[in-house]
Amino acid sequence: MTTYLRLESIDGDAASRGHEKWIEVDSISWGAAAATSAGSGRASGRVTPEPLRLTTRPGRHSPGVLRALLDGTKVPSARVERTAGGEQEVTVERWELTNARVVAHTRDVADDAGTESITLEYGRVAYSVILRTASGKVGKTFTTAWDTATGIVT
């Protein structure tokens, strides 16, 4: 599987068909957590979104990501897609973020290229899983969207 990140107005180095100028991603971490009551173990508070954390290799996107962090510039839209299928890549998982901000950008050098970590916070996220039929064609898509400011889930 290959994972790609598209940040509006920041080009990456990917050349794969359908993901030209996206950023290739090595790993992704994302989730949400609800506070629980020690006594009952039930959710006792509002669900808190965790930032989307991505690890990439440095590339043409790196200065733009750093600038977005330093300027505090909002990224109107960001999209992450995980693909499967080799030469005929098909998207199997997707995160769509709106009103995103780069809140952390770190650079680690352990080999010739090193890695960088990008952390994004967001106002809204839509998470989708795209199923495939037995013949490999696009099947049903399941999506949950969450406005983190209002708490509304659709």
PDB file of C-alpha atoms in Angstrom:
ATOM      1  CA  MET A   1       0.000   0.000   0.000  1.00  0.00           C
ATOM      2  CA  THR A   2       1.108   3.529  -0.741  1.00  0.00           C
ATOM      3  CA  THR A   3      -0.122   6.595   1.133  1.00  0.00           C
ATOM      4  CA  TYR A   4      -0.257  10.122  -0.266  1.00  0.00           C
ATOM      5  CA  LEU A   5      -0.912  13.583   1.215  1.00  0.00           C
ATOM      6  CA  ARG A   6      -2.246  16.565  -0.729  1.00  0.00           C
ATOM      7  CA  LEU A   7      -1.999  19.961   0.957  1.00  0.00           C
ATOM      8  CA  GLU A   8      -3.734  22.724  -0.959  1.00  0.00           C
ATOM      9  CA  SER A   9      -1.111  24.986  -2.599  1.00  0.00           C
ATOM     10  CA  ILE A  10       1.891  22.870  -1.475  1.00  0.00           C
ATOM     11  CA  ASP A  11       3.292  20.558  -4.161  1.00  0.00           C
ATOM     12  CA  GLY A  12       4.993  17.256  -3.410  1.00  0.00           C
ATOM     13  CA  ASP A  13       7.259  14.957  -5.409  1.00  0.00           C
ATOM     14  CA  ALA A  14       4.908  12.043  -6.168  1.00  0.00           C
ATOM     15  CA  ALA A  15       4.588  11.100  -9.829  1.00  0.00           C
ATOM     16  CA  SER A  16       2.087   8.223  -9.589  1.00  0.00           C
ATOM     17  CA  ARG A  17      -0.903   8.536 -11.896  1.00  0.00           C
ATOM     18  CA  GLY A  18      -3.724  10.310 -10.096  1.00  0.00           C
ATOM     19  CA  HIS A  19      -1.409  11.534  -7.335  1.00  0.00           C
ATOM     20  CA  GLU A  20       0.951  13.754  -9.303  1.00  0.00           C
ATOM     21  CA  LYS A  21       2.552  16.428  -7.089  1.00  0.00           C
ATOM     22  CA  TRP A  22       1.167  14.837  -3.918  1.00  0.00           C
ATOM     23  CA  ILE A  23       3.452  14.055  -0.969  1.00  0.00           C
ATOM     24  CA  GLU A  24       4.363  10.393  -0.437  1.00  0.00           C
ATOM     25  CA  VAL A  25       3.760   9.352   3.170  1.00  0.00           C
ATOM     26  CA  ASP A  26       5.653   6.634   5.057  1.00  0.00           C
ATOM     27  CA  SER A  27       3.271   6.413   8.028  1.00  0.00           C
ATOM     28  CA  ILE A  28       0.138   7.991   9.440  1.00  0.00           C
ATOM     29  CA  SER A  29      -1.385   8.187  12.915  1.00  0.00           C
ATOM     30  CA  TRP A  30      -4.850   9.533  13.635  1.00  0.00           C
ATOM     31  CA  GLY A  31      -7.701   9.068  16.073  1.00  0.00           C
ATOM     32  CA  ALA A  32      -9.948  10.543  18.720  1.00  0.00           C
ATOM     33  CA  ALA A  33     -10.440   9.936  22.424  1.00  0.00           C
ATOM     34  CA  ALA A  34     -13.290  10.341  24.893  1.00  0.00           C
ATOM     35  CA  ALA A  35     -12.776  11.103  28.559  1.00  0.00           C
ATOM     36  CA  THR A  36     -14.186   8.331  30.731  1.00  0.00           C
ATOM     37  CA  SER A  37     -15.411   8.176  34.285  1.00  0.00           C
ATOM     38  CA  ALA A  38     -13.204   6.084  36.557  1.00  0.00           C
ATOM     39  CA  GLY A  39     -16.229   4.595  38.309  1.00  0.00           C
ATOM     40  CA  SER A  40     -18.444   3.584  35.413  1.00  0.00           C
ATOM     41  CA  GLY A  41     -15.931   3.435  32.586  1.00  0.00           C
ATOM     42  CA  ARG A  42     -18.458   5.291  30.423  1.00  0.00           C
ATOM     43  CA  ALA A  43     -17.698   8.343  28.361  1.00  0.00           C
ATOM     44  CA  SER A  44     -18.023  11.374  30.615  1.00  0.00           C
ATOM     45  CA  GLY A  45     -17.026  14.188  28.329  1.00  0.00           C
ATOM     46  CA  ARG A  46     -16.679  15.444  24.845  1.00  0.00           C
ATOM     47  CA  VAL A  47     -14.662  13.468  22.319  1.00  0.00           C
ATOM     48  CA  THR A  48     -11.320  15.126  21.592  1.00  0.00           C
ATOM     49  CA  PRO A  49      -9.793  14.909  18.116  1.00  0.00           C
ATOM     50  CA  GLU A  50      -6.180  13.860  17.873  1.00  0.00           C
ATOM     51  CA  PRO A  51      -4.058  15.639  15.284  1.00  0.00           C
ATOM     52  CA  LEU A  52      -3.230  13.809  12.078  1.00  0.00           C
ATOM     53  CA  ARG A  53       0.450  12.860  12.246  1.00  0.00           C
ATOM     54  CA  LEU A  54       2.355  11.873   9.118  1.00  0.00           C
ATOM     55  CA  THR A  55       5.922  10.803   8.466  1.00  0.00           C
ATOM     56  CA  THR A  56       7.428  11.602   5.063  1.00  0.00           C
ATOM     57  CA  ARG A  57      10.779  11.950   3.356  1.00  0.00           C
ATOM     58  CA  PRO A  58      11.983  15.516   2.788  1.00  0.00           C
ATOM     59  CA  GLY A  59      11.143  16.924  -0.628  1.00  0.00           C
ATOM     60  CA  ARG A  60       9.911  19.942  -2.522  1.00  0.00           C
ATOM     61  CA  HIS A  61       7.006  20.198  -0.065  1.00  0.00           C
ATOM     62  CA  SER A  62       9.235  20.648   2.999  1.00  0.00           C
ATOM     63  CA  PRO A  63       9.800  24.428   2.786  1.00  0.00           C
ATOM     64  CA  GLY A  64       6.082  25.029   2.104  1.00  0.00           C
ATOM     65  CA  VAL A  65       5.049  22.947   5.116  1.00  0.00           C
ATOM     66  CA  LEU A  66       7.530  24.789   7.328  1.00  0.00           C
ATOM     67  CA  ARG A  67       6.274  28.142   6.020  1.00  0.00           C
ATOM     68  CA  ALA A  68       2.653  27.183   6.781  1.00  0.00           C
ATOM     69  CA  LEU A  69       3.706  26.382  10.357  1.00  0.00           C
ATOM     70  CA  LEU A  70       5.766  29.550  10.841  1.00  0.00           C
ATOM     71  CA  ASP A  71       3.139  31.847   9.275  1.00  0.00           C
ATOM     72  CA  GLY A  72       0.230  30.114  10.996  1.00  0.00           C
ATOM     73  CA  THR A  73      -1.387  29.858   7.566  1.00  0.00           C
ATOM     74  CA  LYS A  74      -4.512  27.711   7.355  1.00  0.00           C
ATOM     75  CA  VAL A  75      -4.526  24.966   4.774  1.00  0.00           C
ATOM     76  CA  PRO A  76      -8.102  25.164   3.422  1.00  0.00           C
ATOM     77  CA  SER A  77      -8.096  21.506   2.426  1.00  0.00           C
ATOM     78  CA  ALA A  78      -5.882  18.503   2.944  1.00  0.00           C
ATOM     79  CA  ARG A  79      -6.425  14.961   1.740  1.00  0.00           C
ATOM     80  CA  VAL A  80      -4.722  11.690   2.606  1.00  0.00           C
ATOM     81  CA  GLU A  81      -5.292   8.633   0.421  1.00  0.00           C
ATOM     82  CA  ARG A  82      -4.074   5.078   0.983  1.00  0.00           C
ATOM     83  CA  THR A  83      -3.909   3.055  -2.189  1.00  0.00           C
ATOM     84  CA  ALA A  84      -3.507  -0.591  -3.116  1.00  0.00           C
ATOM     85  CA  GLY A  85      -2.899  -2.421  -6.352  1.00  0.00           C
ATOM     86  CA  GLY A  86       0.585  -1.671  -7.646  1.00  0.00           C
ATOM     87  CA  GLU A  87       0.586  -0.089 -11.123  1.00  0.00           C
ATOM     88  CA  GLN A  88      -3.205   0.200 -11.147  1.00  0.00           C
ATOM     89  CA  GLU A  89      -3.510   1.968  -7.800  1.00  0.00           C
ATOM     90  CA  VAL A  90      -6.972   2.289  -6.317  1.00  0.00           C
ATOM     91  CA  THR A  91      -7.864   4.328  -3.244  1.00  0.00           C
ATOM     92  CA  VAL A  92      -9.005   2.155  -0.340  1.00  0.00           C
ATOM     93  CA  GLU A  93      -8.956   4.688   2.507  1.00  0.00           C
ATOM     94  CA  ARG A  94      -9.281   8.498   2.605  1.00  0.00           C
ATOM     95  CA  TRP A  95      -9.129  11.360   5.107  1.00  0.00           C
ATOM     96  CA  GLU A  96     -10.442  14.763   3.964  1.00  0.00           C
ATOM     97  CA  LEU A  97      -9.597  17.679   6.252  1.00  0.00           C
ATOM     98  CA  THR A  98     -10.921  21.227   6.091  1.00  0.00           C
ATOM     99  CA  ASN A  99      -9.611  24.282   7.927  1.00  0.00           C
ATOM    100  CA  ALA A 100      -6.371  22.453   8.653  1.00  0.00           C
ATOM    101  CA  ARG A 101      -3.257  23.952  10.224  1.00  0.00           C
ATOM    102  CA  VAL A 102       0.288  22.666  10.411  1.00  0.00           C
ATOM    103  CA  VAL A 103       0.959  22.623  14.169  1.00  0.00           C
ATOM    104  CA  ALA A 104       4.289  20.780  14.142  1.00  0.00           C
ATOM    105  CA  HIS A 105       7.024  20.027  11.625  1.00  0.00           C
ATOM    106  CA  THR A 106      10.126  18.130  12.705  1.00  0.00           C
ATOM    107  CA  ARG A 107      13.111  16.923  10.721  1.00  0.00           C
ATOM    108  CA  ASP A 108      15.163  13.884  11.719  1.00  0.00           C
ATOM    109  CA  VAL A 109      18.383  12.914   9.975  1.00  0.00           C
ATOM    110  CA  ALA A 110      19.425   9.311  10.575  1.00  0.00           C
ATOM    111  CA  ASP A 111      20.453   8.277   7.065  1.00  0.00           C
ATOM    112  CA  ASP A 112      21.152   9.967   3.741  1.00  0.00           C
ATOM    113  CA  ALA A 113      17.606  11.293   3.339  1.00  0.00           C
ATOM    114  CA  GLY A 114      16.230  11.349   6.867  1.00  0.00           C
ATOM    115  CA  THR A 115      12.562  11.780   7.664  1.00  0.00           C
ATOM    116  CA  GLU A 116      10.204  14.541   8.617  1.00  0.00           C
ATOM    117  CA  SER A 117       7.037  14.554  10.671  1.00  0.00           C
ATOM    118  CA  ILE A 118       4.061  16.747   9.847  1.00  0.00           C
ATOM    119  CA  THR A 119       1.257  17.275  12.367  1.00  0.00           C
ATOM    120  CA  LEU A 120      -2.085  18.717  11.234  1.00  0.00           C
ATOM    121  CA  GLU A 121      -5.038  19.930  13.295  1.00  0.00           C
ATOM    122  CA  TYR A 122      -8.360  20.471  11.546  1.00  0.00           C
ATOM    123  CA  GLY A 123     -11.865  21.863  11.884  1.00  0.00           C
ATOM    124  CA  ARG A 124     -13.590  19.016  10.061  1.00  0.00           C
ATOM    125  CA  VAL A 125     -12.575  15.531   9.015  1.00  0.00           C
ATOM    126  CA  ALA A 126     -14.322  13.034   6.753  1.00  0.00           C
ATOM    127  CA  TYR A 127     -12.938   9.505   6.971  1.00  0.00           C
ATOM    128  CA  SER A 128     -13.839   6.981   4.261  1.00  0.00           C
ATOM    129  CA  VAL A 129     -13.190   3.328   3.536  1.00  0.00           C
ATOM    130  CA  ILE A 130     -13.705   2.344  -0.102  1.00  0.00           C
ATOM    131  CA  LEU A 131     -14.460  -1.328  -0.610  1.00  0.00           C
ATOM    132  CA  ARG A 132     -13.575  -3.335  -3.697  1.00  0.00           C
ATOM    133  CA  THR A 133     -15.643  -6.016  -5.367  1.00  0.00           C
ATOM    134  CA  ALA A 134     -14.258  -9.514  -5.938  1.00  0.00           C
ATOM    135  CA  SER A 135     -13.247  -8.405  -9.451  1.00  0.00           C
ATOM    136  CA  GLY A 136     -11.332  -5.414  -8.046  1.00  0.00           C
ATOM    137  CA  LYS A 137     -13.809  -2.721  -9.100  1.00  0.00           C
ATOM    138  CA  VAL A 138     -14.858   0.102  -6.807  1.00  0.00           C
ATOM    139  CA  GLY A 139     -17.562  -1.041  -4.426  1.00  0.00           C
ATOM    140  CA  LYS A 140     -19.414   0.719  -1.638  1.00  0.00           C
ATOM    141  CA  THR A 141     -17.872   3.662   0.225  1.00  0.00           C
ATOM    142  CA  PHE A 142     -18.466   4.103   3.958  1.00  0.00           C
ATOM    143  CA  THR A 143     -17.862   7.606   5.350  1.00  0.00           C
ATOM    144  CA  THR A 144     -18.111   9.317   8.726  1.00  0.00           C
ATOM    145  CA  ALA A 145     -17.622  13.083   8.936  1.00  0.00           C
ATOM    146  CA  TRP A 146     -17.015  15.086  12.098  1.00  0.00           C
ATOM    147  CA  ASP A 147     -17.055  18.833  12.701  1.00  0.00           C
ATOM    148  CA  THR A 148     -14.682  19.151  15.651  1.00  0.00           C
ATOM    149  CA  ALA A 149     -15.962  22.607  16.669  1.00  0.00           C
ATOM    150  CA  THR A 150     -19.652  21.706  16.899  1.00  0.00           C
ATOM    151  CA  GLY A 151     -19.236  18.002  17.607  1.00  0.00           C
ATOM    152  CA  ILE A 152     -21.726  17.184  14.839  1.00  0.00           C
ATOM    153  CA  VAL A 153     -21.170  13.790  13.227  1.00  0.00           C
ATOM    154  CA  THR A 154     -22.675  12.892   9.862  1.00  0.00           C
TER     155      THR A 154
END
